[in-house]
Tab-separated table of C-alpha atoms in Angstrom:
chain	number	residue	atom	x	y	z
H	1	UNK	CA	-20.717	72.810	-23.271
H	2	UNK	CA	-18.862	70.486	-25.623
H	3	UNK	CA	-16.533	69.645	-22.748
H	4	UNK	CA	-19.549	68.535	-20.750
H	5	UNK	CA	-20.818	66.431	-23.637
H	6	UNK	CA	-17.426	64.739	-24.047
H	7	UNK	CA	-17.354	64.176	-20.314
H	8	UNK	CA	-20.797	62.588	-20.454
H	9	UNK	CA	-19.788	60.276	-23.273
H	10	UNK	CA	-16.793	59.052	-21.279
H	11	UNK	CA	-19.216	57.104	-19.084
H	12	UNK	CA	-20.184	53.829	-20.750
H	13	UNK	CA	-23.470	53.655	-18.881
H	14	UNK	CA	-24.412	57.094	-20.211
H	15	UNK	CA	-23.607	56.032	-23.759
H	16	UNK	CA	-25.859	52.981	-23.278
H	17	UNK	CA	-28.577	55.202	-21.828
H	18	UNK	CA	-28.402	57.576	-24.781
H	19	UNK	CA	-28.587	54.764	-27.335
H	20	UNK	CA	-31.556	53.048	-25.676
H	21	UNK	CA	-33.265	56.328	-24.891
H	22	UNK	CA	-33.023	57.586	-28.462
H	23	UNK	CA	-34.454	54.368	-29.879
H	24	UNK	CA	-37.292	54.190	-27.369
H	25	UNK	CA	-38.125	57.888	-27.823
H	26	UNK	CA	-38.239	57.380	-31.568
H	27	UNK	CA	-40.541	54.361	-31.294
H	28	UNK	CA	-42.840	56.074	-28.803
H	29	UNK	CA	-43.129	59.235	-30.876
H	30	UNK	CA	-44.029	57.365	-34.085
H	31	UNK	CA	-46.669	55.266	-32.380
H	32	UNK	CA	-47.898	58.245	-30.411
H	33	UNK	CA	-49.201	60.031	-33.495
H	34	UNK	CA	-51.640	57.212	-34.258
H	35	UNK	CA	-52.588	56.730	-30.637
H	36	UNK	CA	-53.303	60.411	-30.064
H	37	UNK	CA	-55.365	60.657	-33.255
H	38	UNK	CA	-57.319	57.527	-32.313
H	39	UNK	CA	-57.917	59.038	-28.861
H	40	UNK	CA	-55.922	56.317	-27.181
H	41	UNK	CA	-53.513	58.735	-25.490
H	42	UNK	CA	-53.931	57.158	-22.075
H	43	UNK	CA	-53.233	53.652	-23.290
H	44	UNK	CA	-49.584	54.322	-22.505
H	45	UNK	CA	-50.470	55.118	-18.940
H	46	UNK	CA	-52.692	52.086	-18.648
H	47	UNK	CA	-50.164	49.681	-20.105
H	48	UNK	CA	-47.387	51.132	-17.985
H	49	UNK	CA	-49.373	50.328	-14.862
H	50	UNK	CA	-49.814	46.786	-16.132
H	51	UNK	CA	-46.095	46.707	-16.812
H	52	UNK	CA	-45.375	47.908	-13.309
H	53	UNK	CA	-47.478	45.109	-11.879
H	54	UNK	CA	-45.689	42.561	-14.063
H	55	UNK	CA	-42.243	43.934	-13.240
H	56	UNK	CA	-43.042	43.989	-9.540
H	57	UNK	CA	-44.097	40.349	-9.629
H	58	UNK	CA	-41.023	39.397	-11.664
H	59	UNK	CA	-38.756	41.185	-9.190
H	60	UNK	CA	-40.418	39.474	-6.245
H	61	UNK	CA	-39.995	36.090	-7.910
H	62	UNK	CA	-36.395	36.965	-8.862
H	63	UNK	CA	-36.862	36.333	-12.559
H	64	UNK	CA	-35.731	38.507	-15.470
H	65	UNK	CA	-38.189	41.414	-15.454
H	66	UNK	CA	-38.304	42.267	-19.150
H	67	UNK	CA	-38.938	38.750	-20.386
H	68	UNK	CA	-41.871	38.427	-17.969
H	69	UNK	CA	-43.430	41.827	-18.465
H	70	UNK	CA	-43.374	42.056	-22.256
H	71	UNK	CA	-45.822	39.172	-22.908
H	72	UNK	CA	-48.057	40.292	-20.048
H	73	UNK	CA	-48.253	43.866	-21.320
H	74	UNK	CA	-48.880	42.671	-24.883
H	75	UNK	CA	-51.727	40.503	-23.577
H	76	UNK	CA	-53.090	43.490	-21.680
H	77	UNK	CA	-52.981	45.574	-24.850
H	78	UNK	CA	-55.064	42.953	-26.658
H	79	UNK	CA	-57.485	42.833	-23.742
H	80	UNK	CA	-57.794	46.618	-23.760
H	81	UNK	CA	-58.687	46.629	-27.419
H	82	UNK	CA	-61.243	43.853	-27.020
H	83	UNK	CA	-62.845	45.612	-24.078
H	84	UNK	CA	-62.996	48.891	-25.967
H	85	UNK	CA	-64.634	47.261	-28.953
H	86	UNK	CA	-67.379	45.841	-26.767
H	87	UNK	CA	-70.391	48.033	-26.192
H	88	UNK	CA	-70.258	47.689	-22.421
H	89	UNK	CA	-66.896	49.201	-21.459
H	90	UNK	CA	-65.437	51.962	-23.572
H	91	UNK	CA	-61.834	53.174	-24.122
H	92	UNK	CA	-61.066	55.338	-21.102
H	93	UNK	CA	-63.016	53.149	-18.670
H	94	UNK	CA	-61.298	50.034	-19.997
H	95	UNK	CA	-57.878	51.636	-19.534
H	96	UNK	CA	-58.727	52.711	-15.990
H	97	UNK	CA	-60.110	49.271	-15.174
H	98	UNK	CA	-57.053	47.353	-16.286
H	99	UNK	CA	-54.403	49.822	-15.141
H	100	UNK	CA	-55.635	50.297	-11.589
H	101	UNK	CA	-56.279	46.594	-11.132
H	102	UNK	CA	-52.775	45.708	-12.317
H	103	UNK	CA	-51.168	48.321	-10.137
H	104	UNK	CA	-53.099	47.181	-7.076
H	105	UNK	CA	-52.290	43.518	-7.670
H	106	UNK	CA	-48.634	44.345	-8.188
H	107	UNK	CA	-48.420	46.353	-4.991
H	108	UNK	CA	-50.189	43.624	-3.001
H	109	UNK	CA	-47.884	40.944	-4.392
H	110	UNK	CA	-44.828	42.993	-3.598
H	111	UNK	CA	-45.976	43.795	-0.085
H	112	UNK	CA	-46.480	40.126	0.835
H	113	UNK	CA	-43.198	39.003	-0.705
H	114	UNK	CA	-40.121	41.215	-0.797
H	115	UNK	CA	-41.718	44.437	0.348
H	116	UNK	CA	-41.444	47.801	-1.362
H	117	UNK	CA	-37.812	48.388	-2.145
H	118	UNK	CA	-35.682	50.553	-4.336
H	119	UNK	CA	-36.054	48.243	-7.322
H	120	UNK	CA	-39.798	48.699	-7.322
H	121	UNK	CA	-39.510	52.434	-6.782
H	122	UNK	CA	-37.140	52.708	-9.734
H	123	UNK	CA	-39.738	51.102	-11.963
H	124	UNK	CA	-42.128	53.864	-11.012
H	125	UNK	CA	-39.828	56.749	-11.848
H	126	UNK	CA	-37.256	55.218	-14.145
H	127	UNK	CA	-33.568	54.399	-13.972
H	128	UNK	CA	-32.139	54.565	-17.463
H	129	UNK	CA	-28.632	54.922	-16.080
H	130	UNK	CA	-28.774	51.444	-14.539
H	131	UNK	CA	-29.034	48.909	-17.339
H	132	UNK	CA	-27.201	45.668	-17.758
H	133	UNK	CA	-25.699	44.723	-21.114
H	134	UNK	CA	-28.402	42.116	-21.626
H	135	UNK	CA	-31.118	44.708	-21.080
H	136	UNK	CA	-29.439	47.066	-23.535
H	137	UNK	CA	-29.186	44.367	-26.211
H	138	UNK	CA	-32.830	43.378	-25.750
H	139	UNK	CA	-33.951	46.999	-25.844
H	140	UNK	CA	-32.027	47.714	-29.041
H	141	UNK	CA	-33.336	44.605	-30.812
H	142	UNK	CA	-36.944	45.240	-29.837
H	143	UNK	CA	-36.770	48.939	-30.690
H	144	UNK	CA	-35.411	48.188	-34.141
H	145	UNK	CA	-38.148	45.586	-34.602
H	146	UNK	CA	-40.800	48.160	-33.675
H	147	UNK	CA	-39.329	50.681	-36.104
H	148	UNK	CA	-39.130	48.184	-38.953
H	149	UNK	CA	-42.712	47.011	-38.451
H	150	UNK	CA	-43.976	50.587	-38.233
H	151	UNK	CA	-42.230	51.517	-41.471
H	152	UNK	CA	-43.388	48.333	-43.239
H	153	UNK	CA	-47.018	48.825	-42.282
H	154	UNK	CA	-46.985	52.627	-42.297
H	155	UNK	CA	-49.700	53.007	-44.952
H	156	UNK	CA	-52.051	50.533	-43.278
H	157	UNK	CA	-51.504	52.148	-39.882
H	158	UNK	CA	-52.206	55.522	-41.495
H	159	UNK	CA	-55.422	54.164	-43.007
H	160	UNK	CA	-56.819	52.732	-39.765
H	161	UNK	CA	-55.767	55.860	-37.882
H	162	UNK	CA	-57.380	58.320	-40.231
H	163	UNK	CA	-60.621	56.583	-41.057
H	164	UNK	CA	-61.050	53.120	-39.670
H	165	UNK	CA	-64.602	52.753	-40.985
H	166	UNK	CA	-63.561	53.527	-44.540
H	167	UNK	CA	-60.585	51.195	-44.193
H	168	UNK	CA	-62.876	48.337	-43.183
H	169	UNK	CA	-65.226	49.206	-46.058
H	170	UNK	CA	-62.453	48.865	-48.634
H	171	UNK	CA	-61.384	45.521	-47.204
H	172	UNK	CA	-58.514	46.474	-44.935
H	173	UNK	CA	-58.333	44.182	-41.925
H	174	UNK	CA	-58.436	46.997	-39.440
H	175	UNK	CA	-58.614	44.633	-36.495
H	176	UNK	CA	-55.214	43.141	-37.328
H	177	UNK	CA	-53.567	46.522	-37.718
H	178	UNK	CA	-55.112	47.755	-34.491
H	179	UNK	CA	-53.656	44.711	-32.797
H	180	UNK	CA	-50.292	45.440	-34.403
H	181	UNK	CA	-50.426	48.973	-33.108
H	182	UNK	CA	-51.308	47.711	-29.648
H	183	UNK	CA	-48.460	45.181	-29.686
H	184	UNK	CA	-45.873	47.702	-30.804
H	185	UNK	CA	-47.116	50.111	-28.155
H	186	UNK	CA	-46.912	47.450	-25.467
H	187	UNK	CA	-43.311	46.615	-26.354
H	188	UNK	CA	-42.353	50.291	-26.449
H	189	UNK	CA	-44.033	50.903	-23.105
H	190	UNK	CA	-42.113	48.104	-21.391
H	191	UNK	CA	-38.814	49.278	-22.847
H	192	UNK	CA	-39.614	52.868	-22.004
H	193	UNK	CA	-40.520	52.070	-18.418
H	194	UNK	CA	-36.863	51.384	-17.707
H	195	UNK	CA	-35.911	54.902	-18.578
H	196	UNK	CA	-38.952	56.978	-17.747
H	197	UNK	CA	-40.735	54.898	-15.180
H	198	UNK	CA	-44.346	53.780	-15.163
H	199	UNK	CA	-45.538	57.217	-14.087
H	200	UNK	CA	-43.932	59.139	-16.923
H	201	UNK	CA	-43.682	56.836	-19.941
H	202	UNK	CA	-46.960	58.014	-21.427
H	203	UNK	CA	-45.373	61.438	-21.802
H	204	UNK	CA	-43.007	60.028	-24.422
H	205	UNK	CA	-46.008	58.850	-26.414
H	206	UNK	CA	-48.215	61.899	-26.074
H	207	UNK	CA	-45.958	64.950	-26.026
H	208	UNK	CA	-44.094	64.629	-29.346
H	209	UNK	CA	-47.328	64.007	-31.258
H	210	UNK	CA	-49.084	66.963	-29.655
H	211	UNK	CA	-46.039	69.167	-30.189
H	212	UNK	CA	-45.840	68.397	-33.885
H	213	UNK	CA	-49.600	68.867	-34.348
H	214	UNK	CA	-49.238	72.488	-33.213
H	215	UNK	CA	-47.271	73.228	-36.379
H	216	UNK	CA	-47.910	70.462	-38.908
H	217	UNK	CA	-51.119	69.365	-40.560
H	218	UNK	CA	-50.269	66.460	-42.856
H	219	UNK	CA	-49.917	63.017	-41.281
H	220	UNK	CA	-46.473	62.416	-42.760
H	221	UNK	CA	-45.040	65.722	-41.576
H	222	UNK	CA	-46.602	65.224	-38.158
H	223	UNK	CA	-44.881	61.841	-37.878
H	224	UNK	CA	-41.507	63.185	-39.005
H	225	UNK	CA	-41.661	66.259	-36.792
H	226	UNK	CA	-42.812	64.121	-33.868
H	227	UNK	CA	-39.779	61.848	-34.281
H	228	UNK	CA	-37.371	64.784	-34.538
H	229	UNK	CA	-38.950	66.478	-31.540
H	230	UNK	CA	-38.766	63.312	-29.435
H	231	UNK	CA	-35.101	62.723	-30.225
H	232	UNK	CA	-34.086	66.334	-29.600
H	233	UNK	CA	-36.067	66.552	-26.368
H	234	UNK	CA	-34.508	63.342	-25.104
H	235	UNK	CA	-30.974	64.529	-25.844
H	236	UNK	CA	-31.568	67.899	-24.234
H	237	UNK	CA	-33.296	66.256	-21.280
H	238	UNK	CA	-30.494	63.824	-20.552
H	239	UNK	CA	-27.917	66.601	-20.922
H	240	UNK	CA	-29.779	68.801	-18.460
H	241	UNK	CA	-30.225	65.899	-16.037
H	242	UNK	CA	-26.453	65.354	-16.096
H	243	UNK	CA	-25.603	69.028	-15.837
H	244	UNK	CA	-27.953	69.781	-12.953
H	245	UNK	CA	-27.971	66.281	-11.350
H	246	UNK	CA	-31.680	65.876	-11.936
H	247	UNK	CA	-33.704	62.681	-12.422
H	248	UNK	CA	-33.383	61.731	-16.073
H	249	UNK	CA	-36.979	60.726	-16.786
H	250	UNK	CA	-38.474	63.840	-15.262
H	251	UNK	CA	-35.981	66.051	-17.089
H	252	UNK	CA	-36.942	64.567	-20.430
H	253	UNK	CA	-40.639	65.169	-19.718
H	254	UNK	CA	-39.948	68.745	-18.641
H	255	UNK	CA	-38.097	69.425	-21.893
H	256	UNK	CA	-40.985	67.879	-23.838
H	257	UNK	CA	-43.372	70.188	-22.017
H	258	UNK	CA	-41.223	73.198	-22.878
H	259	UNK	CA	-41.144	72.106	-26.527
H	260	UNK	CA	-44.937	71.757	-26.550
H	261	UNK	CA	-45.403	75.226	-25.121
H	262	UNK	CA	-42.911	76.695	-27.588
H	263	UNK	CA	-44.577	75.050	-30.561
H	264	UNK	CA	-48.024	76.035	-29.322
H	265	UNK	CA	-46.848	79.637	-29.214
H	266	UNK	CA	-45.268	79.328	-32.640
H	267	UNK	CA	-48.465	77.764	-33.968
H	268	UNK	CA	-50.572	80.572	-32.544
H	269	UNK	CA	-48.284	83.181	-34.089
H	270	UNK	CA	-48.282	81.332	-37.405
H	271	UNK	CA	-52.080	81.107	-37.353
H	272	UNK	CA	-52.389	84.775	-36.553
H	273	UNK	CA	-50.087	85.748	-39.410
H	274	UNK	CA	-51.984	83.532	-41.855
H	275	UNK	CA	-55.305	85.142	-40.943
H	276	UNK	CA	-53.883	88.538	-41.881
N	1	UNK	CA	-25.337	35.234	-6.691
N	2	UNK	CA	-23.883	38.644	-6.316
N	3	UNK	CA	-25.297	40.191	-3.175
N	4	UNK	CA	-24.877	43.819	-2.267
N	5	UNK	CA	-25.864	45.435	0.932
N	6	UNK	CA	-28.371	48.200	1.052
N	7	UNK	CA	-29.898	49.358	4.224
N	8	UNK	CA	-33.477	50.385	4.210
N	9	UNK	CA	-33.385	51.753	7.683
N	10	UNK	CA	-36.519	53.718	7.091
N	11	UNK	CA	-38.575	50.856	5.843
N	12	UNK	CA	-37.623	47.820	7.854
N	13	UNK	CA	-37.459	47.176	11.533
N	14	UNK	CA	-33.916	45.895	11.611
N	15	UNK	CA	-31.255	48.536	11.180
N	16	UNK	CA	-29.108	46.148	9.242
N	17	UNK	CA	-30.596	43.984	6.614
N	18	UNK	CA	-29.061	42.530	3.549
N	19	UNK	CA	-31.158	42.582	0.469
N	20	UNK	CA	-30.229	42.015	-3.090
N	21	UNK	CA	-28.764	44.887	-5.031
N	22	UNK	CA	-28.470	46.788	-7.317
N	23	UNK	CA	-31.257	49.054	-6.225
N	24	UNK	CA	-32.378	49.723	-9.744
N	25	UNK	CA	-33.918	47.221	-12.078
N	26	UNK	CA	-31.522	44.337	-12.130
N	27	UNK	CA	-31.520	41.199	-14.140
N	28	UNK	CA	-30.285	38.931	-11.450
N	29	UNK	CA	-30.170	35.821	-13.537
N	30	UNK	CA	-28.303	37.380	-16.406
N	31	UNK	CA	-25.991	39.085	-13.959
N	32	UNK	CA	-25.339	35.760	-12.308
N	33	UNK	CA	-24.517	34.167	-15.658
N	34	UNK	CA	-22.135	36.940	-16.591
N	35	UNK	CA	-20.081	36.847	-13.408
N	36	UNK	CA	-16.578	35.454	-13.942
N	37	UNK	CA	-16.453	31.874	-12.765
N	38	UNK	CA	-12.742	31.167	-12.919
N	39	UNK	CA	-11.190	30.408	-9.571
N	40	UNK	CA	-8.444	32.946	-10.162
N	41	UNK	CA	-11.011	35.711	-10.201
N	42	UNK	CA	-12.968	34.542	-7.200
N	43	UNK	CA	-11.025	35.043	-4.011
N	44	UNK	CA	-11.927	33.440	-0.753
N	45	UNK	CA	-12.283	35.729	2.231
N	46	UNK	CA	-8.617	36.106	3.013
N	47	UNK	CA	-6.040	38.267	4.671
N	48	UNK	CA	-6.424	41.879	3.640
N	49	UNK	CA	-4.072	43.654	1.291
N	50	UNK	CA	-0.920	45.442	2.368
N	51	UNK	CA	-1.448	48.548	4.458
N	52	UNK	CA	1.186	50.426	2.501
N	53	UNK	CA	-0.117	53.181	0.366
N	54	UNK	CA	0.517	52.383	-3.258
N	55	UNK	CA	-0.180	54.329	-6.364
N	56	UNK	CA	-3.220	53.013	-8.237
N	57	UNK	CA	-2.394	50.693	-11.072
N	58	UNK	CA	-4.335	49.894	-14.180
N	59	UNK	CA	-7.432	51.790	-15.221
N	60	UNK	CA	-8.692	54.267	-12.677
N	61	UNK	CA	-12.440	54.637	-12.200
N	62	UNK	CA	-13.161	57.769	-10.256
N	63	UNK	CA	-16.690	57.967	-8.879
N	64	UNK	CA	-17.622	61.590	-8.591
N	65	UNK	CA	-20.456	63.347	-6.877
N	66	UNK	CA	-22.399	64.106	-10.017
N	67	UNK	CA	-23.333	60.513	-10.896
N	68	UNK	CA	-22.403	58.662	-7.728
N	69	UNK	CA	-25.374	56.317	-7.662
N	70	UNK	CA	-25.383	55.768	-11.422
N	71	UNK	CA	-21.688	54.827	-11.477
N	72	UNK	CA	-22.042	52.611	-8.430
N	73	UNK	CA	-25.052	50.877	-9.956
N	74	UNK	CA	-23.199	50.325	-13.196
N	75	UNK	CA	-20.353	48.605	-11.366
N	76	UNK	CA	-22.791	46.261	-9.644
N	77	UNK	CA	-24.786	45.620	-12.804
N	78	UNK	CA	-21.802	45.095	-15.081
N	79	UNK	CA	-18.970	43.971	-12.777
N	80	UNK	CA	-17.070	42.263	-15.563
N	81	UNK	CA	-16.279	45.723	-16.964
N	82	UNK	CA	-14.659	46.834	-13.718
N	83	UNK	CA	-13.036	43.834	-12.055
N	84	UNK	CA	-9.343	44.429	-11.503
N	85	UNK	CA	-9.673	48.156	-12.063
N	86	UNK	CA	-8.831	50.748	-9.469
N	87	UNK	CA	-11.819	52.581	-8.053
N	88	UNK	CA	-11.528	55.863	-6.205
N	89	UNK	CA	-14.307	57.690	-4.384
N	90	UNK	CA	-15.253	59.491	-1.194
N	91	UNK	CA	-17.942	58.579	1.258
N	92	UNK	CA	-18.984	57.853	4.798
N	93	UNK	CA	-17.304	55.010	6.665
N	94	UNK	CA	-19.808	52.567	8.118
N	95	UNK	CA	-19.618	49.220	9.831
N	96	UNK	CA	-22.222	46.500	9.688
N	97	UNK	CA	-22.573	43.536	11.971
N	98	UNK	CA	-23.925	40.488	10.203
N	99	UNK	CA	-25.974	38.484	12.710
N	100	UNK	CA	-25.789	35.250	10.757
N	101	UNK	CA	-21.988	35.084	10.671
N	102	UNK	CA	-21.145	37.283	13.626
N	103	UNK	CA	-18.686	39.175	11.465
N	104	UNK	CA	-18.262	42.891	11.060
N	105	UNK	CA	-18.159	44.337	7.564
N	106	UNK	CA	-16.812	47.725	6.625
N	107	UNK	CA	-18.251	49.966	3.936
N	108	UNK	CA	-17.821	53.406	2.495
N	109	UNK	CA	-21.167	54.706	1.363
N	110	UNK	CA	-23.308	57.721	0.671
N	111	UNK	CA	-26.998	58.097	1.391
N	112	UNK	CA	-29.356	57.941	-1.533
N	113	UNK	CA	-33.007	57.541	-2.449
N	114	UNK	CA	-34.418	54.375	-0.992
N	115	UNK	CA	-38.022	53.556	-0.444
N	116	UNK	CA	-38.874	56.367	1.925
N	117	UNK	CA	-36.702	59.410	1.334
N	118	UNK	CA	-32.924	59.051	1.647
N	119	UNK	CA	-32.927	55.742	3.470
N	120	UNK	CA	-30.859	53.979	0.850
N	121	UNK	CA	-27.110	53.630	0.866
N	122	UNK	CA	-24.870	53.345	-2.166
N	123	UNK	CA	-21.250	52.292	-2.053
N	124	UNK	CA	-18.981	49.315	-1.552
N	125	UNK	CA	-17.660	47.001	1.084
N	126	UNK	CA	-13.971	47.700	1.667
N	127	UNK	CA	-11.078	45.565	2.762
N	128	UNK	CA	-8.216	47.343	4.520
N	129	UNK	CA	-5.220	46.170	6.503
N	130	UNK	CA	-4.619	49.391	8.351
N	131	UNK	CA	-6.480	51.007	11.211
N	132	UNK	CA	-10.125	51.630	10.564
N	133	UNK	CA	-11.434	55.171	10.897
N	134	UNK	CA	-14.225	56.191	13.229
N	135	UNK	CA	-17.826	55.434	12.334
N	136	UNK	CA	-19.275	58.159	10.080
N	137	UNK	CA	-15.829	59.579	9.192
N	138	UNK	CA	-15.610	61.048	5.692
N	139	UNK	CA	-13.010	59.080	3.764
N	140	UNK	CA	-11.404	58.885	0.387
N	141	UNK	CA	-10.681	55.333	-0.625
N	142	UNK	CA	-8.677	53.936	-3.514
N	143	UNK	CA	-8.753	50.244	-4.179
N	144	UNK	CA	-9.047	47.434	-6.668
N	145	UNK	CA	-12.460	45.924	-7.334
N	146	UNK	CA	-12.623	42.231	-6.646
N	147	UNK	CA	-15.110	39.447	-6.044
N	148	UNK	CA	-14.756	37.156	-3.084
N	149	UNK	CA	-16.733	34.162	-2.027
N	150	UNK	CA	-18.145	33.457	1.386
N	151	UNK	CA	-20.677	30.851	2.478
N	152	UNK	CA	-21.378	29.995	-1.120
N	153	UNK	CA	-22.242	33.573	-2.089
N	154	UNK	CA	-20.164	35.980	-4.121
N	155	UNK	CA	-19.636	39.570	-3.073
N	156	UNK	CA	-18.061	42.671	-4.551
N	157	UNK	CA	-15.604	44.650	-2.507
N	158	UNK	CA	-12.732	47.042	-2.853
N	159	UNK	CA	-9.316	45.838	-1.754
N	160	UNK	CA	-7.971	49.184	-0.637
N	161	UNK	CA	-4.600	50.586	-1.491
N	162	UNK	CA	-5.281	53.708	0.503
N	163	UNK	CA	-7.815	55.071	2.962
N	164	UNK	CA	-7.633	58.720	3.894
N	165	UNK	CA	-9.862	60.450	6.427
N	166	UNK	CA	-10.776	63.925	5.174
N	167	UNK	CA	-11.846	66.873	7.266
N	168	UNK	CA	-13.920	68.450	4.547
N	169	UNK	CA	-17.018	66.402	3.826
N	170	UNK	CA	-18.592	66.116	0.422
N	171	UNK	CA	-22.242	65.563	-0.421
N	172	UNK	CA	-23.493	62.914	1.972
N	173	UNK	CA	-26.837	62.684	0.210
N	174	UNK	CA	-26.835	61.959	-3.487
N	175	UNK	CA	-29.764	61.504	-5.772
N	176	UNK	CA	-28.298	60.557	-9.157
């Protein structure tokens, strides 16, 4: 097995994929805890569809995809939050509204310009093994920025996640921290779409948080376990994808699913033992 | 602009159509900026290399079956890391007639995921002084990666040191 790992690391594009994948998995898992607790699990799916639309348009116009899609997805995240806060369109409906519209507009734009091609298909299902140096640099910088901001504002994010009403009552500007959460999520989604694809990126956000919640109860331990789980699942997933020549994104999700099932079983056993 | 050839025979009417590559998310502009601009590294379409079989020199990049598309994509996305290196791989010999120029181009490719099933092709244009094999022959090629310029566009190709037709075929369809 170690021979296989050394063989994998002899490919520079695999080393780049591992570095970017680890950082993005880490960011997604940390943000995922708050999003799952706030019942915004599907925001990843919604924003990824917006990102797909933006990337499709950028590809058709032959401009750098990431620099176009990041501001659009961030704007969509703000719009989602504003819609959800209104009394007319709530969370899940707002996500469905924006995500399907973006996807449809992206597909229409693509069909009347370049046509559906492999580039566009790769955005749907991911292609972490095909990244230019510029994309890798941008991904690393943005991932580190997300991590730093999350750590800096950890306590505020915890407060608005756990009890937003109480946070507002004690003077915390919950709106700003919700916007921060949305922005960090948007950036992570766009970066993660390169590796997982628009269809699967939400798995990186949801699975680690759910997995850790099977075993952990305190917010801090959930966050830490979620991060560890995400990193381990990514490494195992990319190893298995190399070993069995499987799509990388799907392999990572499959490993996350296995981890969730394992932890659910362990949690059930632990709960049963505690009752005795 | 670096232009690669990928045939979407399942999705477009023409059987030969040149579209921009790489197939996976490229940054065309950044790729364009990173391409070497010195005249010594950009060769005009010229007489092919010697037909004599020579041992590969310099770093050898062997493209295997396990990550055929990923390695190929990486060469197209980051050509500056591979220019001048010797590339070795196996694939299917194909010819393409370019209607605009009336020229015939030769490639060694494998079939991969395109838009509709395995209608994509991954590989490289090759330049060879010897006799060309038959269409669809399975070949092993060894050559040096270079960029050449034609009609104001820059293209990647392999200047072959050897081309060997093999009886035993490898995986014609690759997915990773």
